[in-house]
């Protein structure tokens, strides 16, 4: 991830969400370590941030790509509470029977280039997380995925300044707004100050609209001082200009 502000904001949101999910768990008197699963964990970057913040929980990374999986395995070779497994979220048994209490899915569903595969993967992911029972609420989910409607909005803003359209990378298929509207998911109600869905909107407007207006014919400079200044000088969560959005859910008892 070349953009350090995006990575930092993502990681902060994920760490806050897991902290809040753990608090909810403790409030229900559940003292067992939570099973926290990161699907499509890549080289294990996010798992490292989480496991250093919450060392008493159990972490499972699922990764399909051999090279990335090997990097994650070697990163955690001395950690007893972190395991990295081979798995493809298109398969219904990708977790091999492990039921997660908290699940992270960060820019993975958009990697599937077929809408049916994306829907099937969502069902598989959802069924990997604990359902509610008499004593406990259902497990929780954090999804960070990209949406076509926000990309359209960003491109409308760019068009006002004759900036060319941005398209998704060839290895990504962005989602429709109703993608997560399924009965097995309901919004995770939290009173903690976790970032809202559009938490990257201002940053995207600054990097993809404001900055190019001033530097029109120059190559894109990542992490510039201009961007650092305006991302934080402005209201951080303004508008709907970042395709990458954050959604938090809880598993319902349905299906
Ligand atoms: C954009 S990367 C994100 C990695 C990590 N979640 C992060 O944000 O740093 C997408 C990851 O999903 C993995 N992936 C893609 N398709 C997958 C699948 N069908 N099952 C499991 N992992 C998959 C890729 O190998 C890659 O590591």
GROMACS .gro file of C-alpha atoms and ligand atoms in nm, residues 7 10 38-42 46 62-65 68 87-90 106-108 111-112, ligand 1:
model
   49
    7UNK     CA    1  -0.308   0.248   0.544
   10UNK     CA    2  -0.756   0.164   0.778
   38UNK     CA    3  -0.843  -1.203   0.874
   39UNK     CA    4  -0.955  -1.340   0.534
   40UNK     CA    5  -0.716  -1.256   0.250
   41UNK     CA    6  -0.461  -1.151   0.512
   42UNK     CA    7  -0.183  -1.089   0.256
   46UNK     CA    8  -0.296  -0.612   0.979
   62UNK     CA    9  -0.654  -1.709   0.555
   63UNK     CA   10  -0.456  -1.647   0.238
   64UNK     CA   11  -0.486  -1.803  -0.108
   65UNK     CA   12  -0.163  -1.672  -0.265
   68UNK     CA   13   0.198  -1.388   0.053
   87UNK     CA   14  -0.785  -2.100   0.191
   88UNK     CA   15  -1.001  -1.964  -0.089
   89UNK     CA   16  -1.310  -1.770   0.020
   90UNK     CA   17  -1.497  -1.906  -0.285
  106UNK     CA   18  -0.990  -0.588   0.387
  107UNK     CA   19  -0.993  -0.534   0.007
  108UNK     CA   20  -1.047  -0.904  -0.074
  111UNK     CA   21  -1.031  -0.919  -0.595
  112UNK     CA   22  -1.293  -1.165  -0.726
  256LIG     C1   23  -0.556  -0.618  -0.194
  256LIG     S1   24  -0.492  -0.756  -0.111
  256LIG     C2   25  -0.530  -0.714   0.056
  256LIG     C3   26  -0.444  -0.785   0.154
  256LIG     C4   27  -0.474  -0.749   0.301
  256LIG     N1   28  -0.611  -0.781   0.336
  256LIG     C5   29  -0.445  -0.604   0.323
  256LIG     O1   30  -0.537  -0.522   0.319
  256LIG     O2   31  -0.328  -0.571   0.337
  256LIG     C6   32  -0.607  -0.886  -0.145
  256LIG     C7   33  -0.569  -1.015  -0.080
  256LIG     O3   34  -0.672  -1.111  -0.097
  256LIG     C8   35  -0.614  -1.235  -0.134
  256LIG     N2   36  -0.718  -1.310  -0.208
  256LIG     C9   37  -0.765  -1.284  -0.331
  256LIG     N3   38  -0.859  -1.373  -0.366
  256LIG    C10   39  -0.873  -1.456  -0.260
  256LIG    C11   40  -0.954  -1.571  -0.236
  256LIG     N4   41  -1.039  -1.615  -0.330
  256LIG     N5   42  -0.944  -1.634  -0.118
  256LIG    C12   43  -0.855  -1.591  -0.024
  256LIG     N6   44  -0.774  -1.483  -0.042
  256LIG    C13   45  -0.783  -1.418  -0.159
  256LIG    C14   46  -0.498  -1.195  -0.221
  256LIG     O4   47  -0.405  -1.299  -0.236
  256LIG    C15   48  -0.444  -1.077  -0.143
  256LIG     O5   49  -0.359  -1.116  -0.040
   0.00000   0.00000   0.00000
